[in-house]
Coordinates of C-alpha atoms and ligand atoms in Angstrom, one line a residue:
M293 CA 0.3 0.3 -0.1
G294 CA 1.4 3.1 -0.5
A295 CA 1.7 6.7 1.3
S296 CA -0.6 9.1 0.9
M297 CA 1.2 11.2 -1.7
S298 CA 1.2 8.2 -4.2
R299 CA -2.5 8.6 -5.0
K300 CA -3.8 11.1 -6.5
H301 CA -1.6 14.3 -5.5
Y302 CA -2.4 16.4 -8.0
R303 CA 1.5 18.6 -8.2
L304 CA 3.1 15.3 -5.4
E305 CA 5.1 13.9 -7.4
M306 CA 5.2 9.9 -7.3
P307 CA 7.7 9.0 -4.9
G308 CA 11.0 7.9 -5.8
R309 CA 10.5 5.3 -3.1
F310 CA 8.6 3.1 -5.8
A311 CA 10.9 2.9 -7.9
K312 CA 12.2 -0.7 -7.8
S313 CA 15.8 -1.2 -8.8
L314 CA 17.3 -1.6 -12.8
E315 CA 18.0 -5.0 -12.2
T316 CA 14.1 -6.3 -11.9
M317 CA 13.5 -4.0 -14.3
L318 CA 15.7 -6.8 -17.0
V319 CA 13.5 -8.7 -19.1
A320 CA 14.7 -12.4 -20.2
A321 CA 13.2 -11.5 -23.4
A322 CA 15.8 -9.2 -24.0
L323 CA 17.2 -8.6 -27.8
C324 CA 21.0 -7.8 -28.3
G325 CA 22.7 -4.7 -26.1
A326 CA 23.6 -1.7 -28.2
T327 CA 26.7 0.2 -27.4
F328 CA 26.9 4.6 -28.3
A329 CA 28.9 6.9 -27.1
A330 CA 28.9 10.9 -26.6
A331 CA 29.2 12.7 -29.9
H332 CA 28.8 15.9 -31.5
G333 CA 24.7 16.6 -32.6
Q334 CA 22.1 19.3 -34.1
M335 CA 19.9 20.3 -32.6
A336 CA 17.1 20.0 -35.4
N337 CA 13.3 20.3 -36.9
A338 CA 10.6 17.6 -37.5
P339 CA 9.5 16.8 -41.2
A340 CA 6.0 16.2 -42.0
V341 CA 5.2 12.7 -42.7
P342 CA 2.3 12.5 -44.7
V343 CA -1.0 11.3 -42.8
A344 CA -1.7 7.8 -43.5
H345 CA -4.9 6.4 -42.6
E346 CA -4.9 2.5 -42.2
V347 CA -9.1 1.6 -43.4
A348 CA -10.2 4.9 -45.1
G349 CA -13.8 6.1 -43.6
H350 CA -13.6 4.4 -40.4
G351 CA -10.9 6.7 -38.0
Q352 CA -10.6 5.3 -34.7
G353 CA -14.0 3.8 -33.7
A354 CA -13.1 1.0 -36.4
Q355 CA -11.7 -2.3 -34.9
S356 CA -8.4 -3.8 -35.8
G357 CA -8.8 -7.6 -36.5
N358 CA -10.2 -9.3 -32.6
D359 CA -8.8 -5.9 -31.5
P360 CA -11.1 -4.0 -29.4
W361 CA -11.4 -0.3 -30.5
W362 CA -9.6 1.3 -27.3
K363 CA -6.5 -0.6 -27.8
H364 CA -5.6 1.5 -30.6
A365 CA -7.7 4.9 -30.3
V366 CA -5.9 8.2 -29.0
F367 CA -7.9 9.4 -25.8
Y368 CA -8.0 12.9 -25.4
E369 CA -8.8 14.8 -22.2
I370 CA -11.3 17.4 -22.4
Y371 CA -11.5 20.1 -19.4
P372 CA -15.3 20.7 -20.4
R373 CA -14.7 24.4 -18.8
S374 CA -11.8 25.4 -20.5
F375 CA -12.1 23.9 -24.1
Q376 CA -14.4 26.3 -26.1
D377 CA -17.2 28.4 -24.6
S378 CA -19.7 29.1 -27.5
N379 CA -22.3 31.6 -25.6
G380 CA -19.8 34.3 -24.3
D381 CA -20.4 34.2 -20.7
G382 CA -16.7 33.4 -20.7
L383 CA -17.1 29.4 -20.1
G384 CA -16.5 26.5 -21.9
D385 CA -19.4 24.2 -22.6
L386 CA -20.9 20.9 -24.6
N387 CA -22.1 22.7 -28.2
G388 CA -18.6 24.3 -27.7
I389 CA -17.0 21.2 -27.9
T390 CA -19.1 20.0 -30.9
E391 CA -18.2 23.3 -33.0
R392 CA -14.6 21.5 -32.4
L393 CA -14.8 18.1 -33.2
G394 CA -13.7 18.8 -36.6
Y395 CA -10.5 19.9 -34.8
L396 CA -10.3 16.6 -33.0
Q397 CA -10.8 14.7 -35.4
S398 CA -8.3 16.3 -37.2
L399 CA -6.0 15.1 -35.2
D400 CA -7.0 11.6 -35.5
I401 CA -8.6 11.7 -31.6
G402 CA -10.7 8.4 -31.0
A403 CA -11.8 9.1 -27.9
I404 CA -12.8 12.4 -25.6
W405 CA -13.0 11.6 -21.9
L406 CA -15.3 14.7 -20.5
T407 CA -14.7 16.0 -16.9
P408 CA -18.0 16.2 -15.2
V409 CA -20.3 18.3 -16.5
Y410 CA -23.2 17.1 -14.4
P411 CA -25.4 19.6 -11.6
S412 CA -22.9 20.5 -9.7
P413 CA -22.4 23.2 -7.3
L414 CA -18.3 23.4 -8.1
V415 CA -16.2 23.5 -5.1
D416 CA -14.4 20.6 -6.6
F417 CA -15.6 22.1 -10.6
G418 CA -17.7 19.3 -11.1
Y419 CA -16.5 17.1 -8.8
D420 CA -18.9 17.7 -6.5
I421 CA -22.2 16.2 -8.6
S422 CA -25.4 17.1 -6.9
D423 CA -27.7 14.9 -9.7
Y424 CA -26.0 11.7 -11.9
E425 CA -28.5 12.3 -14.3
N426 CA -28.3 15.0 -15.7
I427 CA -26.1 18.2 -17.7
D428 CA -25.2 21.3 -15.4
P429 CA -26.5 24.3 -17.1
Q430 CA -23.6 26.3 -17.3
Y431 CA -22.2 23.5 -19.8
G432 CA -26.1 22.8 -21.9
T433 CA -28.8 20.5 -21.7
L434 CA -28.8 16.6 -22.7
A435 CA -30.2 17.9 -26.0
D436 CA -26.6 19.7 -25.9
F437 CA -24.6 15.9 -24.7
D438 CA -27.4 13.9 -27.4
R439 CA -26.2 16.2 -29.9
M440 CA -22.4 16.0 -29.2
V441 CA -22.6 12.3 -29.1
A442 CA -24.4 12.2 -32.3
E443 CA -22.2 14.5 -34.1
A444 CA -19.1 13.3 -32.7
K445 CA -19.8 9.4 -33.3
T446 CA -20.0 10.7 -37.0
R447 CA -16.7 11.4 -36.7
H448 CA -15.6 8.1 -35.6
I449 CA -15.0 9.4 -31.8
R450 CA -16.5 8.1 -29.3
V451 CA -17.4 10.1 -25.8
I452 CA -16.4 8.5 -22.1
M453 CA -17.8 10.2 -19.5
D454 CA -16.1 10.9 -15.8
M455 CA -18.1 9.6 -13.1
V456 CA -17.7 10.3 -9.5
M457 CA -18.7 7.0 -7.5
N458 CA -16.6 7.9 -4.3
H459 CA -18.4 10.7 -3.3
T460 CA -21.7 13.4 -4.0
S461 CA -21.9 17.0 -3.3
D462 CA -22.9 17.6 -0.4
Q463 CA -26.0 19.1 -1.8
H464 CA -27.0 15.7 -3.6
K465 CA -30.3 14.5 -2.3
W466 CA -28.8 11.1 -1.3
F467 CA -26.8 13.4 1.2
L468 CA -29.3 15.8 1.7
E469 CA -31.3 13.2 3.3
S470 CA -28.6 11.2 5.1
A471 CA -28.5 14.1 6.9
S472 CA -31.8 15.1 8.4
S473 CA -31.7 12.8 10.6
R474 CA -29.7 9.6 12.6
T475 CA -32.9 7.6 11.6
N476 CA -33.2 8.4 7.8
P477 CA -33.3 5.3 5.6
K478 CA -30.2 6.9 4.0
R479 CA -28.0 8.1 6.6
D480 CA -26.0 4.8 5.8
W481 CA -25.6 6.1 2.9
F482 CA -22.6 8.2 3.7
I483 CA -19.7 7.1 6.8
W484 CA -21.1 8.8 10.4
Q485 CA -19.6 8.1 13.5
D486 CA -20.1 9.9 16.6
P487 CA -17.4 11.7 18.2
K488 CA -14.4 9.9 19.6
G489 CA -14.7 11.9 22.6
Y490 CA -14.7 16.0 23.9
T491 CA -12.5 18.7 24.6
A492 CA -12.2 19.7 28.1
D493 CA -14.1 22.9 26.6
G494 CA -16.8 20.4 24.8
K495 CA -15.9 20.4 21.2
P496 CA -16.5 16.8 19.0
I497 CA -12.8 15.2 18.6
P498 CA -12.4 13.2 15.2
P499 CA -12.9 9.4 15.4
N500 CA -9.6 9.5 14.0
N501 CA -7.0 10.8 12.4
W502 CA -7.6 10.2 8.8
I503 CA -6.6 13.3 6.7
S504 CA -8.6 15.2 3.5
G505 CA -7.1 15.6 0.3
F506 CA -7.4 18.7 0.3
G507 CA -6.6 19.8 3.5
G508 CA -7.3 19.0 7.3
S509 CA -9.5 16.7 9.5
A510 CA -11.3 14.7 6.5
W511 CA -13.9 14.5 9.7
Q512 CA -16.8 16.9 9.6
Y513 CA -19.3 17.4 12.6
D514 CA -23.0 17.5 11.9
P515 CA -23.9 19.6 14.8
R516 CA -27.9 18.7 14.3
T517 CA -27.2 15.2 14.3
K518 CA -24.1 15.4 16.4
Q519 CA -22.3 12.7 14.5
F520 CA -19.0 13.5 12.0
Y521 CA -19.4 12.5 8.2
Y522 CA -16.2 11.0 6.1
H523 CA -14.8 13.5 3.1
E524 CA -11.8 12.0 1.6
F525 CA -11.5 15.6 -0.5
Y526 CA -13.2 18.6 0.6
K527 CA -16.3 19.1 3.5
Q528 CA -18.8 19.4 0.7
Q529 CA -17.5 15.5 -0.9
P530 CA -19.2 13.4 1.5
D531 CA -18.3 9.6 0.8
L532 CA -21.0 6.9 0.0
N533 CA -20.4 4.4 2.5
W534 CA -19.9 1.2 -0.4
R535 CA -20.2 -1.5 2.9
N536 CA -24.4 -0.8 1.9
P537 CA -25.5 -2.6 -1.2
E538 CA -27.9 0.3 -1.7
V539 CA -25.0 2.4 -2.8
E540 CA -23.7 -0.1 -5.3
K541 CA -26.8 -0.1 -6.9
A542 CA -27.7 3.3 -6.9
M543 CA -24.5 3.9 -8.7
F544 CA -24.6 1.2 -11.1
D545 CA -28.4 2.6 -11.9
T546 CA -26.3 5.9 -12.7
V547 CA -23.4 4.3 -15.1
R548 CA -26.5 2.8 -16.7
F549 CA -28.0 5.9 -17.4
W550 CA -25.1 6.9 -19.3
L551 CA -24.8 3.4 -20.9
D552 CA -28.1 3.5 -22.1
R553 CA -27.7 7.0 -23.9
G554 CA -24.8 6.0 -25.9
V555 CA -21.5 6.5 -23.9
S556 CA -18.7 4.1 -24.7
G557 CA -17.3 3.7 -21.2
F558 CA -16.1 5.8 -18.3
R559 CA -13.1 7.0 -16.3
F560 CA -13.9 6.3 -12.9
D561 CA -12.6 9.8 -10.8
A562 CA -10.8 8.5 -7.1
V563 CA -12.2 4.9 -7.8
P564 CA -9.2 3.5 -5.3
S565 CA -10.5 5.4 -2.7
L566 CA -14.2 3.7 -2.7
F567 CA -13.6 1.9 0.8
E568 CA -12.3 2.5 4.1
D569 CA -10.9 0.6 7.3
Q570 CA -14.2 -0.8 9.0
K571 CA -12.2 -0.4 12.1
L572 CA -11.7 3.5 11.5
R573 CA -7.8 2.6 12.7
D574 CA -5.2 5.3 12.8
N575 CA -2.9 6.0 9.4
P576 CA 0.2 5.4 10.4
A577 CA 1.9 8.8 10.4
L578 CA 5.2 9.1 7.8
G579 CA 6.9 12.1 9.7
G580 CA 6.4 15.6 8.5
I581 CA 4.2 18.4 7.5
N582 CA 2.3 18.6 3.8
A583 CA 1.6 22.2 1.5
Q584 CA -1.3 22.2 3.4
G585 CA 0.3 22.4 6.8
D586 CA -1.5 18.6 7.8
P587 CA 0.8 15.5 8.8
I588 CA 1.7 13.5 6.2
L589 CA 0.3 9.9 6.5
E590 CA -0.1 6.5 5.1
D591 CA -3.3 6.2 3.7
T592 CA -3.2 2.5 4.5
Y593 CA -7.0 2.5 6.2
T594 CA -8.4 4.9 3.4
N595 CA -6.8 3.9 -0.3
N596 CA -6.7 0.6 -2.1
L597 CA -8.9 -1.5 -0.1
P598 CA -8.9 -4.9 -1.1
E599 CA -13.0 -4.6 -1.4
V600 CA -13.1 -2.6 -4.2
H601 CA -12.2 -5.5 -6.3
D602 CA -15.2 -7.7 -6.1
V603 CA -16.9 -3.8 -6.9
M604 CA -14.9 -3.9 -10.1
R605 CA -15.8 -6.9 -11.3
R606 CA -19.5 -6.3 -10.8
L607 CA -18.9 -3.0 -12.4
R608 CA -17.3 -4.6 -15.1
A609 CA -19.8 -7.7 -15.3
M610 CA -22.6 -6.1 -15.4
V611 CA -20.9 -3.0 -18.4
N612 CA -20.2 -6.3 -20.2
H613 CA -24.0 -6.5 -21.5
Y614 CA -23.5 -4.0 -23.2
P615 CA -23.1 -4.2 -27.0
G616 CA -19.8 -2.2 -28.6
D617 CA -16.7 -3.1 -25.6
R618 CA -17.6 -0.4 -23.8
V619 CA -14.4 1.0 -22.0
L620 CA -13.7 1.3 -17.7
I621 CA -10.7 3.4 -16.8
G622 CA -9.2 3.8 -13.6
E623 CA -7.7 7.3 -12.4
T624 CA -5.9 4.8 -10.2
Y625 CA -2.6 6.3 -8.4
L626 CA -1.1 3.5 -7.4
P627 CA 2.4 3.0 -5.4
S628 CA 3.5 -0.1 -8.5
V629 CA 2.8 -2.6 -11.3
Q630 CA 1.7 -5.7 -9.1
E631 CA -1.2 -3.3 -7.6
L632 CA -2.0 -2.1 -10.7
D633 CA -1.9 -4.7 -12.5
K634 CA -4.6 -5.9 -9.6
W635 CA -7.4 -2.8 -10.9
Y636 CA -7.3 -5.2 -14.5
G637 CA -7.7 -8.3 -12.5
G638 CA -4.4 -10.1 -13.1
S639 CA -4.7 -12.7 -15.3
K640 CA -8.5 -12.9 -15.4
H641 CA -9.0 -9.9 -17.0
D642 CA -12.1 -9.4 -15.3
E643 CA -12.1 -5.6 -13.3
L644 CA -11.4 -2.1 -15.1
Q645 CA -10.5 -2.8 -19.0
L646 CA -7.9 0.5 -18.5
P647 CA -6.6 1.8 -14.8
M648 CA -4.4 4.5 -15.5
D649 CA -0.3 3.8 -15.8
M650 CA 0.8 6.9 -13.5
Q651 CA 4.3 4.9 -13.0
V652 CA 5.3 6.1 -16.2
G653 CA 4.2 9.3 -17.3
F654 CA 4.5 11.1 -13.4
T655 CA 8.3 10.5 -13.0
N656 CA 8.7 13.8 -13.5
K657 CA 12.1 13.6 -14.9
L658 CA 13.6 12.8 -18.0
D659 CA 15.6 9.8 -17.0
A660 CA 15.9 7.0 -20.1
S661 CA 16.5 4.0 -16.7
L662 CA 13.9 5.1 -15.1
L663 CA 11.4 5.7 -17.7
R664 CA 12.9 2.6 -19.3
Q665 CA 12.0 0.8 -16.1
R666 CA 9.0 1.8 -16.1
I667 CA 7.8 1.2 -19.2
N668 CA 9.4 -2.4 -18.9
D669 CA 7.1 -2.7 -16.1
A670 CA 4.0 -2.0 -18.2
E671 CA 4.8 -4.3 -20.5
T672 CA 5.6 -7.4 -18.4
S673 CA 4.2 -6.9 -15.4
I674 CA 0.3 -6.6 -16.0
D675 CA -0.5 -10.7 -16.9
G676 CA -0.7 -9.0 -20.7
N677 CA -3.3 -6.0 -20.5
Q678 CA -3.2 -3.2 -22.4
P679 CA -1.4 -0.6 -20.5
L680 CA -2.7 3.2 -20.4
F681 CA -0.3 5.6 -20.4
V682 CA -0.2 9.1 -19.9
F683 CA 1.3 12.9 -19.4
D684 CA -1.1 15.5 -18.5
N685 CA -4.1 15.8 -16.7
H686 CA -6.4 18.3 -15.2
D687 CA -4.3 17.4 -11.3
N688 CA -0.9 18.1 -12.4
K689 CA 1.3 21.1 -13.5
R690 CA 1.5 20.6 -17.3
S691 CA 4.1 18.0 -18.8
W692 CA 5.9 21.8 -20.7
D693 CA 6.5 22.5 -16.7
R694 CA 7.3 19.4 -14.6
Y695 CA 9.6 17.9 -17.4
G696 CA 11.4 21.0 -19.3
D697 CA 14.6 22.3 -18.7
G698 CA 13.5 26.1 -19.7
V699 CA 16.0 25.5 -22.8
H700 CA 15.0 22.4 -24.2
N701 CA 11.4 22.1 -23.9
E702 CA 10.0 22.0 -26.9
A703 CA 12.5 18.8 -28.0
I704 CA 11.9 17.3 -24.1
A705 CA 8.1 17.2 -24.9
K706 CA 8.7 15.5 -28.6
V707 CA 10.7 13.3 -26.8
L708 CA 7.0 12.6 -24.2
A709 CA 5.0 12.6 -27.2
T710 CA 7.3 10.2 -28.9
L711 CA 7.5 8.3 -26.1
L712 CA 3.1 8.1 -25.8
L713 CA 2.6 7.5 -29.5
T714 CA 5.4 4.8 -30.1
S715 CA 4.8 2.7 -27.2
R716 CA 2.6 -0.2 -26.8
S717 CA 0.7 1.4 -24.5
T718 CA -2.8 3.1 -25.2
P719 CA -2.4 7.2 -25.2
L720 CA -3.9 8.9 -23.5
M721 CA -3.6 12.7 -23.8
Y722 CA -4.9 16.6 -22.2
Y723 CA -6.4 19.0 -24.4
G724 CA -3.1 22.0 -25.3
E725 CA -0.6 19.2 -24.7
E726 CA -0.5 18.8 -28.6
L727 CA 0.7 22.3 -28.8
G728 CA 3.1 22.2 -25.8
M729 CA 0.6 24.6 -23.9
S730 CA 2.4 25.5 -20.1
T731 CA 1.1 25.7 -16.9
S732 CA 0.0 29.3 -16.1
V733 CA -0.1 29.8 -12.2
P734 CA -2.0 32.5 -10.4
T735 CA 0.3 34.8 -9.0
R736 CA -1.8 36.1 -6.5
K737 CA -4.3 34.6 -4.1
E738 CA -7.3 36.6 -4.6
D739 CA -6.9 35.1 -8.5
V740 CA -7.3 31.9 -7.4
K741 CA -9.9 29.6 -8.5
D742 CA -9.6 26.1 -7.4
P743 CA -10.0 25.9 -3.5
I744 CA -7.0 23.7 -3.3
G745 CA -5.1 27.1 -4.2
I746 CA -6.9 29.1 -1.3
T747 CA -6.5 27.1 1.7
G748 CA -2.4 25.9 0.5
W749 CA -1.4 29.4 -0.7
P750 CA 1.2 30.2 -1.0
K751 CA 2.6 26.6 -0.9
E752 CA 0.3 25.1 -2.5
K753 CA -1.6 27.1 -5.5
G754 CA -3.8 24.7 -6.9
R755 CA -4.9 23.6 -10.3
D756 CA -6.0 26.2 -12.4
G757 CA -2.8 26.9 -14.4
E758 CA -3.2 23.8 -15.7
R759 CA -6.7 24.2 -16.7
T760 CA -7.1 27.9 -18.8
P761 CA -8.2 28.4 -22.1
M762 CA -7.5 26.3 -25.1
Q763 CA -5.7 28.1 -26.8
W764 CA -7.6 27.9 -30.4
N765 CA -5.8 31.4 -32.5
G766 CA -4.4 34.6 -31.4
E767 CA -7.2 36.4 -31.6
K768 CA -9.2 37.6 -28.8
N769 CA -9.4 35.3 -25.8
A770 CA -6.9 33.1 -28.0
G771 CA -10.6 32.2 -29.7
F772 CA -11.8 30.6 -26.9
S773 CA -14.5 33.3 -25.7
T774 CA -15.6 36.1 -27.4
A775 CA -16.6 37.0 -23.2
S776 CA -14.8 40.2 -22.3
T777 CA -13.4 38.0 -19.1
T778 CA -12.8 34.2 -19.1
W779 CA -13.2 31.8 -16.2
L780 CA -9.7 31.5 -16.1
P781 CA -7.5 33.6 -17.7
I782 CA -6.0 32.8 -21.2
G783 CA -2.1 31.4 -21.3
V784 CA 0.2 34.8 -22.2
D785 CA 1.6 32.6 -24.8
Y786 CA -1.5 32.1 -26.8
K787 CA -0.2 34.6 -29.2
T788 CA 2.7 31.8 -30.9
V789 CA 1.2 28.8 -28.7
N790 CA -2.6 28.1 -30.9
V791 CA -4.1 25.7 -33.0
R792 CA -4.2 28.1 -36.2
V793 CA 0.0 29.3 -35.9
E794 CA 0.8 25.8 -35.0
E795 CA -0.8 24.0 -38.3
G796 CA 0.8 26.3 -40.2
E797 CA 4.1 25.4 -39.1
P798 CA 5.7 22.2 -40.5
D799 CA 7.5 21.6 -37.1
S800 CA 5.4 23.0 -34.6
M801 CA 4.1 20.6 -31.9
L802 CA 1.0 20.0 -33.0
N803 CA 2.1 18.9 -36.5
W804 CA 4.3 16.8 -34.5
Y805 CA 1.5 14.9 -32.8
K806 CA -0.5 14.7 -36.1
T807 CA 2.5 12.5 -37.8
L808 CA 3.2 10.3 -34.8
I809 CA -0.7 9.7 -34.4
A810 CA -1.3 9.5 -38.1
F811 CA 1.9 6.7 -38.3
R812 CA 0.3 5.0 -35.0
R813 CA -2.4 4.5 -36.5
S814 CA -1.4 2.9 -39.4
N815 CA 1.4 0.7 -39.0
P816 CA 1.1 -2.7 -37.9
A817 CA 4.1 -2.1 -35.7
L818 CA 3.0 0.0 -33.7
R819 CA -0.6 -0.9 -33.5
N820 CA 0.2 -4.8 -32.3
G821 CA 4.0 -5.4 -32.7
T822 CA 5.7 -6.5 -29.5
M823 CA 7.9 -4.0 -27.6
V824 CA 11.8 -4.9 -26.7
M825 CA 13.6 -2.3 -25.1
L826 CA 17.7 -1.8 -26.8
D827 CA 20.8 -0.6 -25.1
K828 CA 19.4 -1.7 -21.5
N829 CA 22.3 -0.2 -20.1
N830 CA 22.5 3.0 -21.4
P831 CA 21.6 5.2 -19.2
S832 CA 21.0 8.6 -21.7
V833 CA 18.8 7.3 -24.6
L834 CA 16.4 5.3 -24.6
S835 CA 15.2 3.6 -27.5
F836 CA 13.6 -0.2 -28.1
V837 CA 12.2 -1.8 -31.1
R838 CA 8.3 -2.7 -32.2
K839 CA 8.4 -5.7 -33.7
G840 CA 7.3 -6.6 -37.3
V841 CA 3.7 -8.4 -37.7
D842 CA 3.4 -10.8 -40.0
G843 CA 6.8 -10.7 -41.3
G844 CA 6.6 -7.0 -42.0
P845 CA 8.9 -4.1 -41.1
S846 CA 9.7 -3.5 -37.0
V847 CA 9.7 -0.4 -36.3
V848 CA 12.9 1.0 -34.0
V849 CA 12.6 4.2 -31.7
A850 CA 15.3 6.2 -29.9
V851 CA 15.2 9.5 -27.9
N852 CA 18.0 11.4 -26.7
C853 CA 17.0 12.2 -22.9
T854 CA 20.2 14.3 -22.2
G855 CA 21.3 17.8 -23.3
E856 CA 24.1 16.3 -24.4
P857 CA 24.6 15.1 -28.1
Q858 CA 24.7 11.0 -28.0
T859 CA 25.4 8.4 -30.1
V860 CA 24.0 5.3 -30.7
S861 CA 23.7 1.7 -32.4
F862 CA 22.1 -1.2 -32.8
D863 CA 22.4 -4.9 -33.6
L864 CA 19.3 -6.1 -34.7
R865 CA 20.2 -9.1 -36.2
A866 CA 17.3 -10.6 -33.1
V867 CA 14.5 -9.3 -35.3
G868 CA 16.1 -10.3 -38.8
K869 CA 19.0 -9.5 -40.8
S870 CA 18.3 -5.4 -40.4
I871 CA 21.8 -3.6 -41.6
S872 CA 19.7 0.0 -41.9
A873 CA 16.8 1.5 -40.8
K874 CA 14.8 4.5 -43.2
T875 CA 14.1 7.2 -40.6
V876 CA 10.5 7.8 -40.4
I877 CA 10.0 10.9 -37.8
T878 CA 12.6 12.6 -36.6
D879 CA 13.8 16.4 -35.4
A880 CA 16.8 16.4 -36.2
P881 CA 18.0 17.8 -39.5
S882 CA 21.1 15.8 -39.2
L883 CA 19.3 12.0 -39.2
R884 CA 16.6 13.1 -42.0
G885 CA 17.4 10.6 -44.7
S886 CA 19.6 8.6 -43.4
S887 CA 19.1 5.0 -43.2
K888 CA 22.0 3.8 -40.7
L889 CA 21.7 2.0 -37.9
K890 CA 25.8 2.6 -36.6
D891 CA 26.7 5.6 -35.0
I892 CA 22.9 7.1 -34.9
A893 CA 24.0 11.0 -33.8
L894 CA 21.1 12.5 -31.5
P895 CA 21.4 16.2 -31.1
P896 CA 20.3 17.0 -27.4
F897 CA 16.9 15.8 -26.9
S898 CA 15.9 14.3 -30.0
S899 CA 13.9 11.9 -31.1
W900 CA 14.4 9.1 -34.0
V901 CA 11.3 6.9 -35.3
G902 CA 12.9 4.8 -38.1
S903 CA 11.2 2.0 -39.8
I904 CA 14.3 -1.4 -39.8
Q905 CA 14.8 -2.1 -43.9
Ligands
BGC56 C1 -10.2 15.0 -9.7 C2 -9.5 15.6 -9.4 C3 -10.6 16.3 -8.5 C4 -11.0 14.8 -7.4 C5 -12.1 14.9 -6.3 C6 -9.5 13.5 -8.8 O1 -9.5 12.7 -8.8 O2 -9.1 14.4 -11.6 O3 -10.0 16.7 -9.8 O4 -10.8 17.1 -7.3 O5 -10.9 14.2 -8.0 O6 -13.2 14.8 -6.8

């Protein structure tokens, strides 16, 4: 079980102590190694590669052989408040998303995941749901939703909803009833407890030491019924009691509501937190104080309890009754790949199809050895299940800033995109990642919208920085809205970092993504070839082969994770009598047109993808 920092936490990096030793990641199946030596190279630009589609007109919704669609789709997370405002109120909405589907189709996105758009008091910007079966008027109506899903379908884009099962809003009717009296039939739908005692001056003492992920005690006292209720997040987000079967039934009904409406799956929010220890034991202290000023605790008794897997199995069985391979994705910050494997149901494959792998994307340093180890873990330690890699989301500083060194950010971002889109994993992107959008951290407390930033200021400035509006063009509000002010400010770099400008620049971040996505979608080795690490002791260059399928060509990928030039040579006799590899994609001009497999000179932070001849 991991530390409290290991699960959901937002800005807090994955603790290094979960990294396994290098030895453990060496695979028996490894192919020949390669040699490398430092050499000189030049920083360079990306050539545009023609966009190829595997099945004309079918897009990613189409199946390839027996593979379910979600294995090959590129997933794209949209934060609806910030994607496109269609009615000039400064907030993004569903009709705005519908207007922008053409852009997503041009990227060849297979599925969009919308963060919550349900009715909500918006204390946690939608993650506090007051009605699971409707749309918040700020975002539109159910009719707008249906139209968006239908139009997305015509563009071969599927829609994934965010489902928050751990907690509701304190304004949800279930909680209002539950809180109304100790004898209300819904009392046991939430986690109510008597005080542990009272202080000398009569103040109730919380039942135990559990801390909210958003600061302070996780217990809120209700003077009316003289009990505390438990909230993993804000006090306005009371946790449901998953030990009560009525809760499961009610929540599964809401899942069915959206499945019946045609959604293609769900991303389950904070799902490892569904259960808490029945004995309410104190979480062990790890020592130290976090950014919110609370003691740092292990989450032994509040996270990733084994009971949750029974729910996941029942959920999967229920969803399996629907046609069309509906997909279940988990927000699964976990301490190790072994824990992650359990979320698939291990070798039984009977829980989530795509729990998120946060081990790779949140290492937060471009360390070839560490990334190799983590990617290899995902290849070898999840019982043949399909990995889901993600580098960006609405809860963490953008990868542009987490991995960037301030000098080579674009080249580094291209390295990350290359890893995301050439590995075997299903890729999950976050809006604006394809543009190289950066984090716009608020500079004044009075500008902060995210409550974590308000309570944690100045140590914790909240998550507004990674949620600023999508940058479409260099015009007013970056083309996001016609309003005089937008809910969050537009990133200061919008004049140059935007869709319109980048579409016109062959070497832009956007064209890098388009090129990689197109190659991934059309190349059989990238679609289905096994992945084998090369040059496994190289601390600077991460390289691997995706083996050719049915005798077709293999693809070799090498990324320089350092600010120094590096030279690599590959001995690929194990994948055929390969003596050369035609360059397919690179941002190093010196490597364009090259077909060498020996002495490949990689400029600092450059990426190279070759097709083995
Ligand atoms: C979401 C956050 C949210 C939290 C509480 C998460 O894991 O991604 O944005 O604040 O759950 O619902």
